[in-house]
Coordinates of C-alpha atoms in Angstrom, one line a residue:
M4 CA 121.5 28.3 71.6
I5 CA 123.3 29.4 74.7
A6 CA 124.5 32.5 72.9
Y7 CA 121.0 33.2 71.7
G8 CA 119.6 32.8 75.3
L9 CA 122.2 35.2 76.7
L10 CA 121.3 37.8 74.0
T11 CA 117.6 37.4 74.8
L12 CA 118.3 37.9 78.5
I13 CA 120.4 41.0 77.8
V14 CA 117.7 42.6 75.6
S15 CA 114.9 41.8 78.0
T16 CA 116.9 43.2 80.9
A17 CA 117.6 46.4 78.9
A18 CA 113.9 46.7 78.2
V19 CA 113.1 46.5 81.8
A20 CA 115.8 49.1 82.6
R21 CA 114.2 51.5 80.2
E22 CA 111.1 51.5 82.3
I23 CA 112.6 54.1 84.6
V24 CA 110.3 57.0 85.6
F25 CA 112.2 60.1 84.7
P26 CA 111.6 63.4 86.6
P27 CA 109.6 66.2 84.9
I28 CA 111.4 68.1 82.1
A29 CA 111.4 71.8 83.1
A30 CA 111.5 74.8 80.9
I31 CA 110.6 78.0 82.6
Q32 CA 109.8 79.2 86.1
G33 CA 106.2 79.0 87.2
S34 CA 103.7 76.3 87.9
G35 CA 101.6 73.7 86.0
Q36 CA 102.1 70.9 83.6
V37 CA 101.3 70.2 80.0
P38 CA 99.5 66.9 79.3
L39 CA 101.0 64.6 76.6
G40 CA 98.6 61.7 76.9
E41 CA 96.3 59.8 79.2
D42 CA 99.0 58.6 81.5
D43 CA 102.0 60.9 80.9
T44 CA 102.8 64.5 81.6
V45 CA 106.0 66.5 81.5
D46 CA 106.4 69.7 83.4
I47 CA 107.6 72.6 81.2
V48 CA 106.7 75.3 83.6
T49 CA 108.5 74.9 86.9
G50 CA 112.2 74.3 87.3
S51 CA 115.4 75.2 85.6
H52 CA 117.3 78.4 86.6
F53 CA 118.8 78.6 83.2
S54 CA 115.8 78.6 80.9
G55 CA 113.4 81.2 79.7
L56 CA 114.2 84.9 79.4
T57 CA 117.1 86.1 81.5
T58 CA 115.4 88.7 83.6
F59 CA 116.6 89.6 87.1
G60 CA 115.7 86.7 89.3
H61 CA 113.3 85.4 86.6
L62 CA 110.9 88.3 87.3
P63 CA 108.3 89.0 84.7
Y64 CA 109.4 91.3 81.9
V65 CA 107.3 94.4 81.3
N66 CA 108.1 97.1 78.7
C67 CA 107.6 99.8 81.2
L68 CA 108.3 102.6 78.7
V69 CA 105.3 101.7 76.5
D70 CA 102.0 103.0 77.8
D71 CA 99.7 100.1 77.1
Q72 CA 101.9 97.5 78.7
A73 CA 102.9 99.5 81.7
H74 CA 99.3 100.6 82.5
S75 CA 98.0 97.1 82.1
T76 CA 100.7 95.7 84.4
P77 CA 101.1 97.9 87.5
Y78 CA 104.1 97.3 89.6
D79 CA 105.6 98.5 92.9
I80 CA 109.4 98.0 92.3
A81 CA 111.0 98.0 88.8
I82 CA 114.4 96.7 87.8
L83 CA 116.0 99.0 85.1
G84 CA 119.2 98.3 83.3
A85 CA 121.4 101.3 82.4
P86 CA 123.9 100.1 79.8
F87 CA 126.2 103.2 80.0
D88 CA 130.0 103.3 80.5
T89 CA 131.3 106.3 78.6
G90 CA 131.6 108.3 81.8
V91 CA 134.5 106.2 83.2
T92 CA 138.0 107.4 83.8
A93 CA 139.6 103.9 83.8
R94 CA 138.5 100.6 82.2
P95 CA 135.3 100.6 80.2
G96 CA 132.9 97.6 80.0
A97 CA 130.2 98.5 82.5
R98 CA 127.6 98.9 79.7
F99 CA 127.4 95.1 79.8
G100 CA 126.8 95.2 83.6
P101 CA 123.0 94.8 83.4
V102 CA 123.3 91.7 81.4
G103 CA 126.0 90.3 83.7
I104 CA 124.0 91.0 86.9
R105 CA 120.9 89.4 85.4
L106 CA 123.0 86.3 84.6
G107 CA 124.3 86.2 88.1
S108 CA 120.8 86.3 89.5
R109 CA 119.6 83.2 87.7
R110 CA 119.6 81.1 90.9
L111 CA 118.0 83.8 93.2
Q112 CA 114.8 82.4 94.6
G113 CA 113.2 81.2 97.8
W114 CA 113.6 82.4 101.4
N115 CA 116.8 84.1 102.5
I116 CA 118.1 82.2 105.5
Y117 CA 119.5 85.4 107.1
T118 CA 116.5 87.7 106.7
G119 CA 113.7 85.1 106.7
V120 CA 112.1 86.9 103.7
N121 CA 111.3 85.9 100.2
V122 CA 111.2 89.2 98.3
F123 CA 109.8 87.4 95.2
E124 CA 106.7 86.4 97.2
S125 CA 106.1 89.5 99.2
W126 CA 103.4 92.2 99.0
A127 CA 105.3 94.0 96.3
K128 CA 104.8 93.4 92.6
L129 CA 108.4 93.2 91.1
V130 CA 109.1 93.5 87.4
D131 CA 112.1 93.7 85.1
C132 CA 111.7 96.6 82.7
G133 CA 114.8 95.6 80.7
D134 CA 117.4 98.2 79.7
A135 CA 116.9 101.8 78.9
P136 CA 117.7 102.5 75.2
L137 CA 120.8 104.6 75.5
T138 CA 123.0 105.9 72.7
R139 CA 126.7 104.9 72.9
L140 CA 127.8 107.9 70.9
D141 CA 126.8 111.0 72.9
N142 CA 126.9 111.1 76.7
T143 CA 124.6 114.2 76.9
V144 CA 121.9 112.5 74.9
A145 CA 122.3 109.2 76.7
L146 CA 121.9 110.7 80.1
K147 CA 118.8 112.6 78.9
Q148 CA 117.4 109.3 77.7
L149 CA 118.1 107.8 81.1
D150 CA 116.5 110.8 82.9
L151 CA 113.4 110.3 80.8
A152 CA 113.3 106.5 81.3
H153 CA 113.4 107.0 85.1
K154 CA 110.7 109.7 84.9
V155 CA 108.4 107.5 82.9
I156 CA 108.9 104.3 85.0
S157 CA 108.4 106.1 88.3
S158 CA 105.2 107.8 87.0
R159 CA 103.4 104.5 86.3
P160 CA 100.6 103.3 88.7
T161 CA 101.6 101.0 91.5
N162 CA 100.0 97.6 92.2
S163 CA 99.7 97.9 95.9
T164 CA 98.4 101.4 96.3
D165 CA 98.1 101.1 100.1
R166 CA 101.9 100.9 100.2
G167 CA 102.4 103.9 98.0
R168 CA 101.5 105.4 94.6
T169 CA 105.0 105.9 93.4
P170 CA 106.9 102.9 92.0
R171 CA 110.5 102.6 93.2
I172 CA 113.4 101.6 90.9
L173 CA 116.4 99.4 91.4
T174 CA 119.0 100.3 88.7
L175 CA 121.6 97.9 87.3
G176 CA 124.5 99.9 85.9
G177 CA 126.3 100.9 83.9
D178 CA 129.0 103.2 85.3
H179 CA 128.3 105.4 88.3
T180 CA 127.3 108.4 86.3
T181 CA 123.9 106.7 85.9
T182 CA 123.1 107.3 89.5
L183 CA 122.6 111.0 88.7
S184 CA 119.5 110.2 86.6
A185 CA 118.1 108.1 89.4
L186 CA 118.6 110.9 91.9
R187 CA 116.9 113.4 89.6
S188 CA 113.9 111.0 89.4
T189 CA 113.7 110.4 93.2
Y190 CA 114.0 114.2 93.8
D191 CA 111.0 114.8 91.5
K192 CA 108.9 112.2 93.5
W193 CA 110.3 112.4 97.0
G194 CA 112.3 115.5 97.4
P195 CA 116.0 115.5 98.5
V196 CA 117.2 112.2 99.9
S197 CA 120.1 111.0 102.1
V198 CA 122.5 109.0 99.9
I199 CA 124.3 106.0 101.4
H200 CA 127.1 105.6 99.0
F201 CA 129.1 102.3 99.1
D202 CA 132.3 102.9 97.1
S203 CA 136.0 102.9 97.3
H204 CA 136.1 106.5 95.8
L205 CA 134.5 109.7 97.0
D206 CA 132.7 110.6 93.7
T207 CA 132.2 114.2 94.8
W208 CA 135.1 115.6 92.9
D209 CA 134.7 119.0 91.4
P210 CA 134.2 118.6 87.6
K211 CA 137.0 121.2 87.1
V212 CA 139.4 118.8 88.9
L213 CA 138.3 115.3 87.6
G214 CA 136.9 116.6 84.3
G215 CA 140.1 118.7 83.7
G216 CA 138.0 121.8 83.1
V217 CA 138.0 120.8 79.4
S218 CA 134.3 121.0 78.9
H219 CA 131.0 120.6 80.7
Y220 CA 130.6 117.4 78.7
A221 CA 133.8 116.0 80.2
G222 CA 133.0 117.2 83.7
V223 CA 129.9 114.9 84.0
N224 CA 131.4 111.5 84.8
H225 CA 131.4 108.7 87.3
G226 CA 133.6 110.6 89.8
T227 CA 131.7 113.9 89.8
F228 CA 128.0 112.9 89.8
L229 CA 127.5 113.4 93.6
H230 CA 129.0 116.8 93.3
I231 CA 126.6 117.6 90.6
A232 CA 123.7 116.1 92.5
H233 CA 124.5 118.4 95.4
E234 CA 124.7 121.4 93.2
E235 CA 121.3 120.5 91.8
G236 CA 119.8 120.2 95.3
L237 CA 118.9 116.6 94.9
I238 CA 120.5 115.3 98.1
R239 CA 120.5 116.1 101.8
N240 CA 123.4 117.1 103.9
T241 CA 122.9 113.9 105.8
S242 CA 124.6 111.6 103.3
L243 CA 127.7 109.4 103.7
H244 CA 130.2 107.3 102.0
V245 CA 131.0 103.7 103.1
G246 CA 134.1 101.7 102.2
I247 CA 136.3 104.6 101.0
R248 CA 140.0 103.8 100.5
A249 CA 141.1 105.3 97.2
P250 CA 143.5 108.2 97.2
V251 CA 142.3 111.8 96.5
I252 CA 143.6 114.2 94.0
R253 CA 143.9 117.2 96.4
P254 CA 144.7 116.3 100.0
K255 CA 142.6 119.1 101.6
G256 CA 140.5 120.5 98.8
D257 CA 138.7 117.2 97.9
I258 CA 137.8 116.5 101.5
R259 CA 136.6 120.0 102.1
N260 CA 134.5 119.8 98.9
D261 CA 133.1 116.4 100.1
I262 CA 132.0 117.9 103.4
R263 CA 130.4 120.8 101.5
C264 CA 128.5 118.3 99.4
G265 CA 126.9 116.9 102.6
F266 CA 128.9 113.7 103.1
E267 CA 130.6 112.0 106.0
I268 CA 133.2 109.2 105.4
I269 CA 133.4 105.7 106.7
K270 CA 136.7 104.3 105.5
A271 CA 137.2 100.7 104.6
R272 CA 139.5 100.0 107.5
D273 CA 137.0 101.4 110.0
L274 CA 135.3 98.1 109.8
D275 CA 138.3 96.5 111.5
R276 CA 138.0 99.0 114.3
V277 CA 134.2 99.2 115.0
G278 CA 132.9 96.0 113.3
I279 CA 129.7 95.6 111.3
N280 CA 127.4 96.8 114.0
G281 CA 129.4 99.9 114.5
I282 CA 129.2 100.7 110.8
V283 CA 125.5 100.1 110.7
D284 CA 124.9 102.3 113.8
Q285 CA 126.9 105.1 112.2
I286 CA 124.9 104.9 109.0
K287 CA 121.6 105.0 110.8
A288 CA 122.6 107.8 113.0
R289 CA 123.7 109.9 110.0
V290 CA 120.6 109.5 107.9
G291 CA 118.1 109.7 110.8
D292 CA 114.5 109.4 109.6
S293 CA 115.1 110.8 106.2
K294 CA 114.3 109.0 103.0
V295 CA 117.3 107.1 101.7
Y296 CA 118.8 106.2 98.3
I297 CA 121.5 103.5 98.4
S298 CA 124.1 103.3 95.7
V299 CA 126.5 100.4 95.6
D300 CA 129.6 100.6 93.4
I301 CA 130.8 97.0 93.2
D302 CA 134.4 98.2 93.7
V303 CA 133.5 98.7 97.4
L304 CA 134.4 95.0 97.5
D305 CA 138.0 93.9 97.5
P306 CA 139.2 92.9 94.0
A307 CA 139.6 89.4 95.3
Y308 CA 135.8 89.3 95.6
A309 CA 134.9 91.6 92.6
P310 CA 137.7 91.8 90.0
A311 CA 135.3 92.7 87.2
T312 CA 135.1 96.5 87.7
G313 CA 136.6 99.5 86.0
T314 CA 138.6 101.1 88.9
A315 CA 139.5 98.3 91.4
E316 CA 141.1 99.3 94.7
P317 CA 142.8 96.8 97.0
G318 CA 141.8 96.6 100.6
G319 CA 138.0 96.5 100.4
F320 CA 135.1 94.7 102.0
T321 CA 134.4 91.0 101.6
T322 CA 131.1 90.0 100.0
R323 CA 129.9 88.7 103.3
E324 CA 130.7 91.9 105.1
L325 CA 128.9 94.0 102.6
L326 CA 125.8 91.9 102.6
S327 CA 125.7 91.8 106.4
I328 CA 125.8 95.6 106.5
L329 CA 123.1 96.0 103.9
D330 CA 120.8 93.5 105.5
A331 CA 121.2 95.3 108.9
L332 CA 119.9 98.5 107.4
H333 CA 116.3 97.2 107.4
G334 CA 114.0 99.8 108.7
L335 CA 115.3 102.6 106.6
P336 CA 112.8 104.0 104.1
V337 CA 114.8 103.2 100.9
I338 CA 113.1 104.9 97.9
G339 CA 115.6 103.9 95.3
A340 CA 118.9 102.0 94.8
D341 CA 121.4 100.8 92.3
V342 CA 124.3 98.4 91.7
V343 CA 126.9 99.9 89.3
E344 CA 130.4 99.6 87.8
V345 CA 130.1 95.8 87.0
A346 CA 132.2 95.1 83.9
P347 CA 131.7 91.4 83.2
I348 CA 134.5 91.2 80.6
Y349 CA 137.1 91.3 83.5
D350 CA 135.3 88.6 85.5
T351 CA 136.6 85.1 86.4
T352 CA 135.2 82.0 84.7
A353 CA 133.3 81.4 88.0
E354 CA 131.3 84.7 87.5
T355 CA 132.6 85.9 90.9
T356 CA 131.7 89.6 90.4
T357 CA 128.3 89.2 88.7
L358 CA 127.2 86.7 91.4
A359 CA 128.2 89.1 94.1
A360 CA 126.4 92.0 92.4
A361 CA 123.2 90.0 92.0
E362 CA 123.3 89.2 95.7
V363 CA 123.8 92.9 96.5
A364 CA 120.8 93.7 94.3
H365 CA 118.8 91.0 96.1
S366 CA 119.7 92.6 99.5
L367 CA 118.6 96.0 98.2
L368 CA 115.3 94.6 97.1
Y369 CA 114.9 93.2 100.6
L370 CA 115.3 96.6 102.1
M371 CA 112.8 98.1 99.7
V372 CA 110.3 95.4 100.3
E373 CA 110.7 95.2 104.1
T374 CA 110.2 98.9 104.7
P375 CA 108.0 100.8 102.3
P376 CA 108.6 104.6 102.6
H377 CA 106.5 106.0 105.4
A378 CA 104.9 108.8 103.4
D379 CA 101.2 108.2 103.8
S380 CA 100.7 111.9 103.6
S381 CA 101.9 111.9 100.0
Y382 CA 99.4 109.4 98.8
F383 CA 96.4 111.4 97.9
G384 CA 93.4 110.3 95.9
E385 CA 93.7 110.8 92.2
N386 CA 90.6 113.1 92.1
A387 CA 91.2 115.0 95.3
S388 CA 90.7 118.7 95.2
K389 CA 93.2 121.3 96.5
S390 CA 90.9 121.8 99.6
D391 CA 90.8 118.0 100.2
I392 CA 94.6 117.7 100.1
Y393 CA 95.1 120.7 102.3
T394 CA 92.7 119.2 104.8
Q395 CA 94.7 116.0 104.8
V396 CA 97.9 117.9 105.3
L397 CA 96.4 119.7 108.4
E398 CA 95.3 116.4 109.8
Q399 CA 98.7 114.9 109.3
A400 CA 100.4 117.9 110.8
Q401 CA 98.2 117.9 113.8
G402 CA 99.0 114.2 114.4
L403 CA 102.8 115.0 114.1
V404 CA 102.8 117.8 116.6
Y405 CA 100.3 116.4 119.2
G406 CA 102.0 116.2 122.6
Q407 CA 105.3 117.4 121.2
R408 CA 105.4 121.0 122.6
N409 CA 109.2 121.0 122.5
W410 CA 109.6 119.9 118.9
V411 CA 110.6 123.3 117.6
C412 CA 113.1 123.7 120.4
L413 CA 114.8 120.5 119.5
L414 CA 115.0 121.6 115.9
L415 CA 116.4 125.0 116.9
L416 CA 118.9 123.6 119.3
S417 CA 120.1 121.2 116.6
K418 CA 120.7 124.0 114.2
Y419 CA 122.4 126.2 116.8
L420 CA 124.8 123.4 117.8
Y421 CA 125.5 122.8 114.2
L422 CA 126.3 126.4 113.4
N423 CA 128.6 126.5 116.5
N424 CA 130.3 123.2 115.6
I425 CA 129.0 121.5 118.7
D426 CA 128.2 117.8 118.7
N427 CA 124.5 117.0 119.1
D428 CA 122.1 114.1 119.0
Y429 CA 119.0 115.9 117.7
N430 CA 118.4 114.5 114.3
N431 CA 114.6 114.6 114.1
S432 CA 112.2 117.5 113.5
N433 CA 108.5 117.6 113.0
F434 CA 109.1 120.9 111.2
S435 CA 110.9 118.8 108.6
N436 CA 107.9 116.5 108.4
V437 CA 105.5 119.4 107.9
A438 CA 107.7 120.7 105.1
S439 CA 107.6 117.2 103.5
L440 CA 103.8 117.1 103.9
L441 CA 103.5 120.3 101.9
W442 CA 106.0 119.3 99.3
H443 CA 104.2 116.0 98.5
A444 CA 100.8 117.8 98.6
Y445 CA 101.8 120.2 95.9
A446 CA 103.3 117.3 93.8
A447 CA 99.9 115.6 93.9
L448 CA 98.1 118.6 92.5
P449 CA 97.8 119.7 88.8
S450 CA 99.7 122.6 87.5
P451 CA 100.5 125.3 88.7
S452 CA 100.6 123.8 92.2
S453 CA 102.7 120.8 90.9
S454 CA 105.4 123.3 89.9
V455 CA 106.2 124.3 93.5
N456 CA 110.0 124.2 93.8
W457 CA 110.5 125.2 97.4
A458 CA 108.4 124.6 100.6
G459 CA 109.7 125.3 104.0
F460 CA 110.2 127.7 107.0
Y461 CA 112.3 130.6 108.2
I462 CA 112.6 131.0 112.0
R463 CA 113.2 134.3 113.9
Q464 CA 116.9 134.3 115.0
D465 CA 116.2 135.0 118.7
K466 CA 114.2 131.7 118.9
F467 CA 117.5 129.9 118.5
P468 CA 119.1 129.0 121.9
N469 CA 121.7 131.7 122.8
A470 CA 121.7 132.7 126.4
Q471 CA 124.8 134.9 126.0
T472 CA 123.1 137.7 124.1
T473 CA 122.7 141.3 125.4
E474 CA 119.4 143.1 125.3
K475 CA 120.6 145.1 122.2
Q476 CA 121.7 141.9 120.5
N477 CA 118.4 140.3 121.3
Q478 CA 116.5 143.2 119.8
N479 CA 118.5 142.9 116.6
Q480 CA 117.9 139.1 116.4
K481 CA 114.1 139.8 116.5
Q482 CA 114.5 141.4 113.1
V483 CA 116.3 138.5 111.4
L484 CA 114.9 135.2 109.9
W485 CA 117.1 132.1 109.7
L486 CA 116.6 129.3 107.3
G487 CA 114.7 126.4 108.8
P488 CA 113.7 122.9 107.4
F489 CA 112.6 122.9 103.8
Q490 CA 112.2 120.8 100.7
G491 CA 113.7 122.1 97.5
R492 CA 116.9 123.7 96.2
P493 CA 119.4 125.5 98.5
A494 CA 118.1 128.8 99.8
C495 CA 119.1 132.0 101.5
Q496 CA 120.5 131.5 104.9
E497 CA 119.4 134.8 106.4
I498 CA 116.6 137.3 105.6
R499 CA 116.0 140.6 107.5
F500 CA 112.6 141.8 108.3
G501 CA 111.2 144.1 105.6
K502 CA 113.5 142.6 102.9
G503 CA 111.9 140.6 100.0
V504 CA 108.6 138.8 100.2
C505 CA 109.6 136.8 103.3
G506 CA 110.8 139.8 105.2
T507 CA 107.8 141.9 104.2
A508 CA 105.3 139.3 105.4
A509 CA 107.3 139.0 108.7
E510 CA 107.3 142.7 109.2
K511 CA 103.7 143.4 108.3
R512 CA 102.6 140.2 110.1
E513 CA 100.2 139.3 107.3
T514 CA 100.2 136.9 104.4
V515 CA 101.8 138.1 101.2
L516 CA 100.7 136.5 97.9
V517 CA 102.8 137.5 94.9
G518 CA 101.8 136.4 91.4
D519 CA 105.0 137.6 89.8
V520 CA 108.0 137.9 92.0
L521 CA 110.0 139.7 89.3
S522 CA 107.7 142.7 89.8
F523 CA 107.9 142.7 93.6
P524 CA 110.1 145.6 94.9
G525 CA 113.2 144.2 96.5
H526 CA 112.6 140.6 95.7
I527 CA 115.4 138.3 96.9
A528 CA 116.0 135.7 94.2
C529 CA 117.2 132.7 96.2
D530 CA 116.2 130.5 93.2
A531 CA 116.2 132.2 89.8
S532 CA 113.5 129.8 88.6
S533 CA 110.9 131.0 91.0
R534 CA 108.1 133.1 89.5
S535 CA 105.4 133.3 92.2
E536 CA 105.4 133.0 96.0
I537 CA 103.2 132.9 99.1
V538 CA 104.5 133.7 102.5
V539 CA 102.4 133.2 105.7
P540 CA 103.7 134.5 109.1
I541 CA 103.4 132.3 112.2
L542 CA 102.2 134.7 114.9
V543 CA 102.5 134.3 118.6
G544 CA 101.2 137.1 120.9
G545 CA 100.9 139.3 117.8
E546 CA 104.6 138.9 116.8
T547 CA 106.1 137.0 113.9
V548 CA 108.1 134.1 115.3
A549 CA 108.5 132.2 111.9
I550 CA 107.1 132.1 108.4
I551 CA 105.9 129.5 106.0
D552 CA 107.4 130.1 102.5
I553 CA 106.2 128.4 99.3
D554 CA 107.7 129.2 95.9
C555 CA 106.5 128.1 92.4
T556 CA 108.2 128.1 89.0
E557 CA 105.0 129.3 87.3
P558 CA 103.4 132.8 87.5
D559 CA 100.2 133.0 89.6
G560 CA 100.9 129.7 91.3
F561 CA 98.8 130.4 94.4
D562 CA 95.3 131.6 95.2
E563 CA 92.9 132.2 98.1
V564 CA 92.5 128.5 98.8
D565 CA 96.3 128.3 99.4
R566 CA 96.0 131.4 101.7
K567 CA 93.2 130.0 103.8
Y568 CA 94.8 126.6 104.5
L569 CA 98.3 127.9 105.0
E570 CA 97.0 130.4 107.5
D571 CA 95.2 127.5 109.3
L572 CA 98.5 125.6 109.3
A573 CA 100.3 128.6 110.7
K574 CA 97.8 128.9 113.6
L575 CA 98.3 125.2 114.3
L576 CA 102.1 125.5 114.4
A577 CA 101.9 128.7 116.5
E578 CA 99.9 126.8 119.2
A579 CA 101.9 123.6 119.0
C580 CA 105.0 124.8 120.9
D581 CA 105.9 126.9 123.8
W582 CA 107.7 129.6 121.8

């Protein structure tokens, strides 16, 4: 009986113990509960970081490459995987980088204690578009596929149209070759950008050097893509590398080529000398107010913090140092970014590299959310006419130059000091802003206006500061135009009055509209793809002091509407400065 009583007590105690109220059982991120009865519910919506689809930071998945899904789900910033690693010169494996980075992002959520921002609950609609479908068997085809994926995704409608009508893309690589496709896409939407390139390697190598000159195919790789981007006119000469420490192939030739490609270098050990604030100040001074693309090769980190990469170099940044630098870049108009060269197969069991890469991507999203590109002038109504858009450009230009009568002088002084290798602090120019206004205006119009491939200015040489000229030299300078701010591919540095379309308009002091430049006598082909052109002189006191030059890749790209409004713009600029 005693034994039976003890058994009864044990059973009854166990029954009482089973009446514990367990916490909700979670399944996927979100909110809400599913009822299972009158008195019982279990939560299968909120909770676990390790359930549901493995998208970046548990963002909603949208097949952005399919018309019906993308148009029914507008977005402001898209995550795109680029599973490509056949452009590497060392260890492969970065094709699995997008998956690894997404796995590393599983616990990303909530407010960042350093920035005070929750990017997942901001104004921006963030989505994960999955990976671009890239062939593993042909680099040329794969990069064309990635080019097209970027083009399609960046052409979708945005969710927050008051913050811009062009979605921005954060790419998860993939080897660094994939950045070339991203830069081509940003160029199409934003024009040339300043590249902030975090890496241990330069990546501006001449394809004949790093590709061995074997073939064009071999020359397109993760060490040459910035050289190619420069040759294609995709990037500005205000770009820079951060964290460089790897050896170069040619001691002088590679550095000279890097400078030619528009880059400055911040070495990894510079951090020891100037600190994080010094690095940040140098970056911001370099890019000025230009639009920015940030590319982070995970090998900018020391291998102790990111071993899973193809071309590791000792002596790099710590994860904390890199994240601190990135977060301090807030305020820059970041129009695109990427994290590349993550090869998870070489990672530790603690997922050291993929966790770091996910945090880097998180910081890049913060920069993109915190400062939408200030390009209100490029956001035109979908049904706006050419006259409407030109009117908006004139209003924007008038606002830019109001009260800034010395703005041209600052621009000219900056260029003069640059040409004469003199240090200067003049980085900003309203002429550059006006060129950008025109560039985005044409991009918003239907063909042929959307095929404009160059928009900018040429300035008369004597308007550049040079107090040492003789009277004869001054007279000669009045017959020469120097290249000013522009949007588009590299152009002729100098044009004499009477030469080509630009020189003819300057000499005759009247607008020249050419439907077919190939038939124009003495046409100067700065860009072989141009087919039509309009040049409008800026006249002060009856003399040409500068010209507005617009090129188009289609014949008959301009008409009398273009003539009228560009002449109005020329009058505005003529009156805006004490020439």
